[in-house]
PDB file of C-alpha atoms in Angstrom:
ATOM      1  CA  MET F  11      18.467  56.431 -55.637  1.00  0.00           C
ATOM      2  CA  ALA F  12      15.082  57.017 -54.206  1.00  0.00           C
ATOM      3  CA  LYS F  13      13.668  54.862 -51.478  1.00  0.00           C
ATOM      4  CA  THR F  14      10.420  53.220 -52.244  1.00  0.00           C
ATOM      5  CA  ASN F  15       8.104  52.301 -49.472  1.00  0.00           C
ATOM      6  CA  LYS F  16       6.884  48.833 -50.108  1.00  0.00           C
ATOM      7  CA  VAL F  17       3.530  48.065 -48.617  1.00  0.00           C
ATOM      8  CA  PRO F  18       3.308  44.465 -47.483  1.00  0.00           C
ATOM      9  CA  LYS F  19       1.016  42.279 -49.468  1.00  0.00           C
ATOM     10  CA  ARG F  20      -2.227  41.536 -47.782  1.00  0.00           C
ATOM     11  CA  LEU F  21      -2.375  37.908 -46.661  1.00  0.00           C
ATOM     12  CA  HIS F  22      -5.282  35.652 -47.348  1.00  0.00           C
ATOM     13  CA  ARG F  23      -7.432  34.725 -44.331  1.00  0.00           C
ATOM     14  CA  ARG F  24      -6.159  31.139 -44.276  1.00  0.00           C
ATOM     15  CA  GLN F  25      -2.562  32.257 -44.311  1.00  0.00           C
ATOM     16  CA  ARG F  26      -3.040  34.629 -41.359  1.00  0.00           C
ATOM     17  CA  THR F  27      -4.203  31.992 -38.916  1.00  0.00           C
ATOM     18  CA  ALA F  28      -1.626  29.512 -37.758  1.00  0.00           C
ATOM     19  CA  LYS F  29      -2.565  25.868 -37.825  1.00  0.00           C
ATOM     20  CA  LYS F  30      -3.240  24.413 -34.423  1.00  0.00           C
ATOM     21  CA  PRO F  31      -1.379  21.219 -33.603  1.00  0.00           C
ATOM     22  CA  LYS F  32      -3.600  18.194 -33.368  1.00  0.00           C
ATOM     23  CA  THR F  33      -4.112  16.951 -29.840  1.00  0.00           C
ATOM     24  CA  PRO F  34      -4.693  13.251 -29.229  1.00  0.00           C
ATOM     25  CA  LYS F  35      -8.239  12.355 -28.348  1.00  0.00           C
ATOM     26  CA  LYS F  36      -8.785  11.521 -24.714  1.00  0.00           C
ATOM     27  CA  SER F  37     -10.250   8.147 -23.948  1.00  0.00           C
ATOM     28  CA  LYS F  38     -13.634   8.197 -22.286  1.00  0.00           C
ATOM     29  CA  THR F  39     -12.690   5.687 -19.591  1.00  0.00           C
ATOM     30  CA  PRO F  40     -10.058   6.957 -17.144  1.00  0.00           C
ATOM     31  CA  LYS F  41      -7.161   4.616 -16.498  1.00  0.00           C
ATOM     32  CA  LYS F  42      -6.984   3.233 -12.996  1.00  0.00           C
ATOM     33  CA  PRO F  43      -3.637   3.674 -11.234  1.00  0.00           C
ATOM     34  CA  LYS F  44      -1.772   0.444 -10.731  1.00  0.00           C
ATOM     35  CA  THR F  45      -1.699  -0.686  -7.135  1.00  0.00           C
ATOM     36  CA  PRO F  46       1.503  -2.329  -5.986  1.00  0.00           C
ATOM     37  CA  LYS F  47       1.424  -6.025  -5.135  1.00  0.00           C
ATOM     38  CA  THR F  48       1.074  -6.617  -1.434  1.00  0.00           C
ATOM     39  CA  CYS F  49       1.280  -9.523   0.980  1.00  0.00           C
ATOM     40  CA  LEU F  50      -2.544  -9.530   1.064  1.00  0.00           C
ATOM     41  CA  ASP F  51      -2.808 -10.527  -2.613  1.00  0.00           C
ATOM     42  CA  ASN F  52      -1.790 -14.142  -1.975  1.00  0.00           C
ATOM     43  CA  LEU F  53      -3.864 -14.565   1.176  1.00  0.00           C
ATOM     44  CA  GLY F  54      -6.308 -17.436   0.773  1.00  0.00           C
ATOM     45  CA  SER F  55      -9.577 -17.882   2.651  1.00  0.00           C
ATOM     46  CA  SER F  56      -8.040 -20.484   4.993  1.00  0.00           C
ATOM     47  CA  ASP F  57      -4.816 -18.519   5.560  1.00  0.00           C
ATOM     48  CA  VAL F  58      -4.135 -15.998   8.281  1.00  0.00           C
ATOM     49  CA  LEU F  59      -1.458 -13.337   8.299  1.00  0.00           C
ATOM     50  CA  LEU F  60       0.391 -11.844  11.223  1.00  0.00           C
ATOM     51  CA  LEU F  61       1.982  -8.667   9.936  1.00  0.00           C
ATOM     52  CA  LYS F  62       4.665  -6.698  11.727  1.00  0.00           C
ATOM     53  CA  ILE F  63       5.343  -3.146  10.574  1.00  0.00           C
ATOM     54  CA  TYR F  64       8.555  -1.894  12.106  1.00  0.00           C
ATOM     55  CA  ALA F  65      11.289   0.711  11.857  1.00  0.00           C
ATOM     56  CA  ASP F  66      14.946  -0.246  11.940  1.00  0.00           C
ATOM     57  CA  TRP F  67      15.812   2.663  14.240  1.00  0.00           C
ATOM     58  CA  CYS F  68      13.062   1.881  16.798  1.00  0.00           C
ATOM     59  CA  ILE F  69      14.402   0.376  20.055  1.00  0.00           C
ATOM     60  CA  HIS F  70      11.083  -1.420  20.763  1.00  0.00           C
ATOM     61  CA  CYS F  71      11.262  -3.061  17.324  1.00  0.00           C
ATOM     62  CA  GLN F  72      14.842  -4.156  17.974  1.00  0.00           C
ATOM     63  CA  ASN F  73      13.862  -5.670  21.336  1.00  0.00           C
ATOM     64  CA  MET F  74      10.979  -7.566  19.734  1.00  0.00           C
ATOM     65  CA  LYS F  75      13.149  -9.087  16.976  1.00  0.00           C
ATOM     66  CA  THR F  76      14.186 -12.297  18.805  1.00  0.00           C
ATOM     67  CA  GLU F  77      10.635 -13.060  19.941  1.00  0.00           C
ATOM     68  CA  TRP F  78       9.358 -12.531  16.390  1.00  0.00           C
ATOM     69  CA  GLU F  79      11.987 -14.961  15.053  1.00  0.00           C
ATOM     70  CA  LYS F  80      10.917 -17.584  17.647  1.00  0.00           C
ATOM     71  CA  LEU F  81       7.316 -17.135  16.532  1.00  0.00           C
ATOM     72  CA  ALA F  82       8.278 -17.591  12.872  1.00  0.00           C
ATOM     73  CA  GLU F  83       9.965 -20.931  13.712  1.00  0.00           C
ATOM     74  CA  THR F  84       6.980 -22.314  15.634  1.00  0.00           C
ATOM     75  CA  THR F  85       4.055 -21.268  13.419  1.00  0.00           C
ATOM     76  CA  LYS F  86       1.572 -23.743  12.028  1.00  0.00           C
ATOM     77  CA  PRO F  87       0.609 -24.193   8.364  1.00  0.00           C
ATOM     78  CA  ASN F  88      -1.800 -21.605   6.944  1.00  0.00           C
ATOM     79  CA  THR F  89      -0.232 -18.963   9.185  1.00  0.00           C
ATOM     80  CA  ILE F  90       1.899 -16.426   7.375  1.00  0.00           C
ATOM     81  CA  ILE F  91       4.360 -14.325   9.338  1.00  0.00           C
ATOM     82  CA  LYS F  92       5.420 -11.190   7.469  1.00  0.00           C
ATOM     83  CA  GLU F  93       7.589  -8.178   8.303  1.00  0.00           C
ATOM     84  CA  LEU F  94       7.529  -4.835   6.516  1.00  0.00           C
ATOM     85  CA  GLU F  95      10.281  -2.327   7.242  1.00  0.00           C
ATOM     86  CA  GLU F  96       9.169   1.311   7.003  1.00  0.00           C
ATOM     87  CA  SER F  97      12.084   2.676   4.975  1.00  0.00           C
ATOM     88  CA  LYS F  98      12.299  -0.202   2.453  1.00  0.00           C
ATOM     89  CA  ASP F  99       8.628  -1.180   2.108  1.00  0.00           C
ATOM     90  CA  SER F 100       6.805   2.132   2.560  1.00  0.00           C
ATOM     91  CA  ASN F 101       4.805   1.752  -0.680  1.00  0.00           C
ATOM     92  CA  GLU F 102       3.650  -1.733   0.308  1.00  0.00           C
ATOM     93  CA  ILE F 103       2.794  -0.580   3.832  1.00  0.00           C
ATOM     94  CA  SER F 104       0.556   2.208   2.572  1.00  0.00           C
ATOM     95  CA  ALA F 105      -1.075  -0.154   0.037  1.00  0.00           C
ATOM     96  CA  VAL F 106      -1.759  -2.767   2.737  1.00  0.00           C
ATOM     97  CA  LEU F 107      -3.246  -0.204   5.137  1.00  0.00           C
ATOM     98  CA  ARG F 108      -5.406   1.170   2.308  1.00  0.00           C
ATOM     99  CA  LYS F 109      -6.702  -2.321   1.425  1.00  0.00           C
ATOM    100  CA  LEU F 110      -7.483  -3.043   5.066  1.00  0.00           C
ATOM    101  CA  LYS F 111      -9.183   0.350   5.458  1.00  0.00           C
ATOM    102  CA  TYR F 112      -7.031   0.705   8.571  1.00  0.00           C
ATOM    103  CA  LYS F 113      -8.383   3.441  10.855  1.00  0.00           C
ATOM    104  CA  ASP F 114      -6.463   2.791  14.093  1.00  0.00           C
ATOM    105  CA  SER F 115      -3.527   4.816  15.312  1.00  0.00           C
ATOM    106  CA  PHE F 116      -0.169   3.784  13.979  1.00  0.00           C
ATOM    107  CA  GLY F 117       3.240   3.527  15.635  1.00  0.00           C
ATOM    108  CA  PHE F 118       6.259   1.244  15.642  1.00  0.00           C
ATOM    109  CA  PRO F 119       6.086  -1.684  16.020  1.00  0.00           C
ATOM    110  CA  THR F 120       2.561  -2.390  14.836  1.00  0.00           C
ATOM    111  CA  VAL F 121       1.413  -6.017  14.769  1.00  0.00           C
ATOM    112  CA  ILE F 122      -1.784  -6.770  12.866  1.00  0.00           C
ATOM    113  CA  PHE F 123      -3.648 -10.062  12.512  1.00  0.00           C
ATOM    114  CA  VAL F 124      -5.376 -10.352   9.114  1.00  0.00           C
ATOM    115  CA  CYS F 125      -7.783 -12.953   7.757  1.00  0.00           C
ATOM    116  CA  LYS F 126      -9.959 -12.989   4.672  1.00  0.00           C
ATOM    117  CA  LYS F 127     -13.713 -13.553   4.762  1.00  0.00           C
ATOM    118  CA  GLY F 128     -15.055 -13.685   1.220  1.00  0.00           C
ATOM    119  CA  LYS F 129     -13.661 -10.615  -0.505  1.00  0.00           C
ATOM    120  CA  LYS F 130     -13.278  -8.621   2.717  1.00  0.00           C
ATOM    121  CA  PHE F 131     -10.203  -8.442   4.903  1.00  0.00           C
ATOM    122  CA  ILE F 132     -10.735  -8.504   8.650  1.00  0.00           C
ATOM    123  CA  TYR F 133      -7.959  -7.231  10.856  1.00  0.00           C
ATOM    124  CA  LYS F 134      -7.238  -6.938  14.541  1.00  0.00           C
ATOM    125  CA  ARG F 135      -4.370  -4.989  16.043  1.00  0.00           C
ATOM    126  CA  TYR F 136      -2.217  -6.667  18.692  1.00  0.00           C
ATOM    127  CA  GLU F 137      -1.702  -4.609  21.844  1.00  0.00           C
ATOM    128  CA  GLY F 138      -0.261  -7.070  24.343  1.00  0.00           C
ATOM    129  CA  GLU F 139       3.059  -8.250  25.683  1.00  0.00           C
ATOM    130  CA  ARG F 140       5.618  -8.776  22.903  1.00  0.00           C
ATOM    131  CA  THR F 141       6.596 -12.424  23.467  1.00  0.00           C
ATOM    132  CA  SER F 142       6.303 -15.382  21.099  1.00  0.00           C
ATOM    133  CA  ASN F 143       3.901 -17.217  23.472  1.00  0.00           C
ATOM    134  CA  LYS F 144       1.566 -14.208  23.643  1.00  0.00           C
ATOM    135  CA  PHE F 145       1.718 -13.817  19.848  1.00  0.00           C
ATOM    136  CA  SER F 146       0.793 -17.507  19.413  1.00  0.00           C
ATOM    137  CA  LYS F 147      -2.113 -17.166  21.844  1.00  0.00           C
ATOM    138  CA  PHE F 148      -3.262 -14.033  19.989  1.00  0.00           C
ATOM    139  CA  ILE F 149      -3.226 -15.952  16.666  1.00  0.00           C
ATOM    140  CA  GLU F 150      -5.296 -18.798  18.147  1.00  0.00           C
ATOM    141  CA  ASP F 151      -7.811 -16.352  19.661  1.00  0.00           C
ATOM    142  CA  CYS F 152      -8.176 -14.529  16.345  1.00  0.00           C
ATOM    143  CA  LYS F 153      -8.663 -17.751  14.377  1.00  0.00           C
ATOM    144  CA  LYS F 154     -11.919 -18.388  16.224  1.00  0.00           C
ATOM    145  CA  PRO F 155     -14.951 -17.592  14.051  1.00  0.00           C
ATOM    146  CA  VAL F 156     -15.310 -13.884  13.436  1.00  0.00           C
ATOM    147  CA  LYS F 157     -18.605 -12.194  12.622  1.00  0.00           C
ATOM    148  CA  VAL F 158     -18.428  -9.951   9.572  1.00  0.00           C
TER     149      VAL F 158
END
């Protein structure tokens, strides 16, 4: 039996090119990333926030804990006392600092006084003695009218 060399049939132009899969059309408006809810979202214009950012392993944070609890018991209305722990609340901490446009140095513990003037947040970092009386005095000093 003789072997016959079969020449492949020439394909039509349309058959030679593979069809490209359809790609979904991109929307013209880019989607904004969702920002996590923070303690600043519920802050009214008459409210003030004293925020403590701490680390569980930090000895200074551990020493300040009892004074912070005393402060929380003696606060007046419209004063919100909030704690954020760095290992549990790291997403919220970064979102809060971003919203405040926080430019100061950062360490543990960090205590920040925050108030809202219109749509802007005004903050002041506490750098004094870590006692409940000093915290209360700091809150009263910060509540005085602030120029924006």
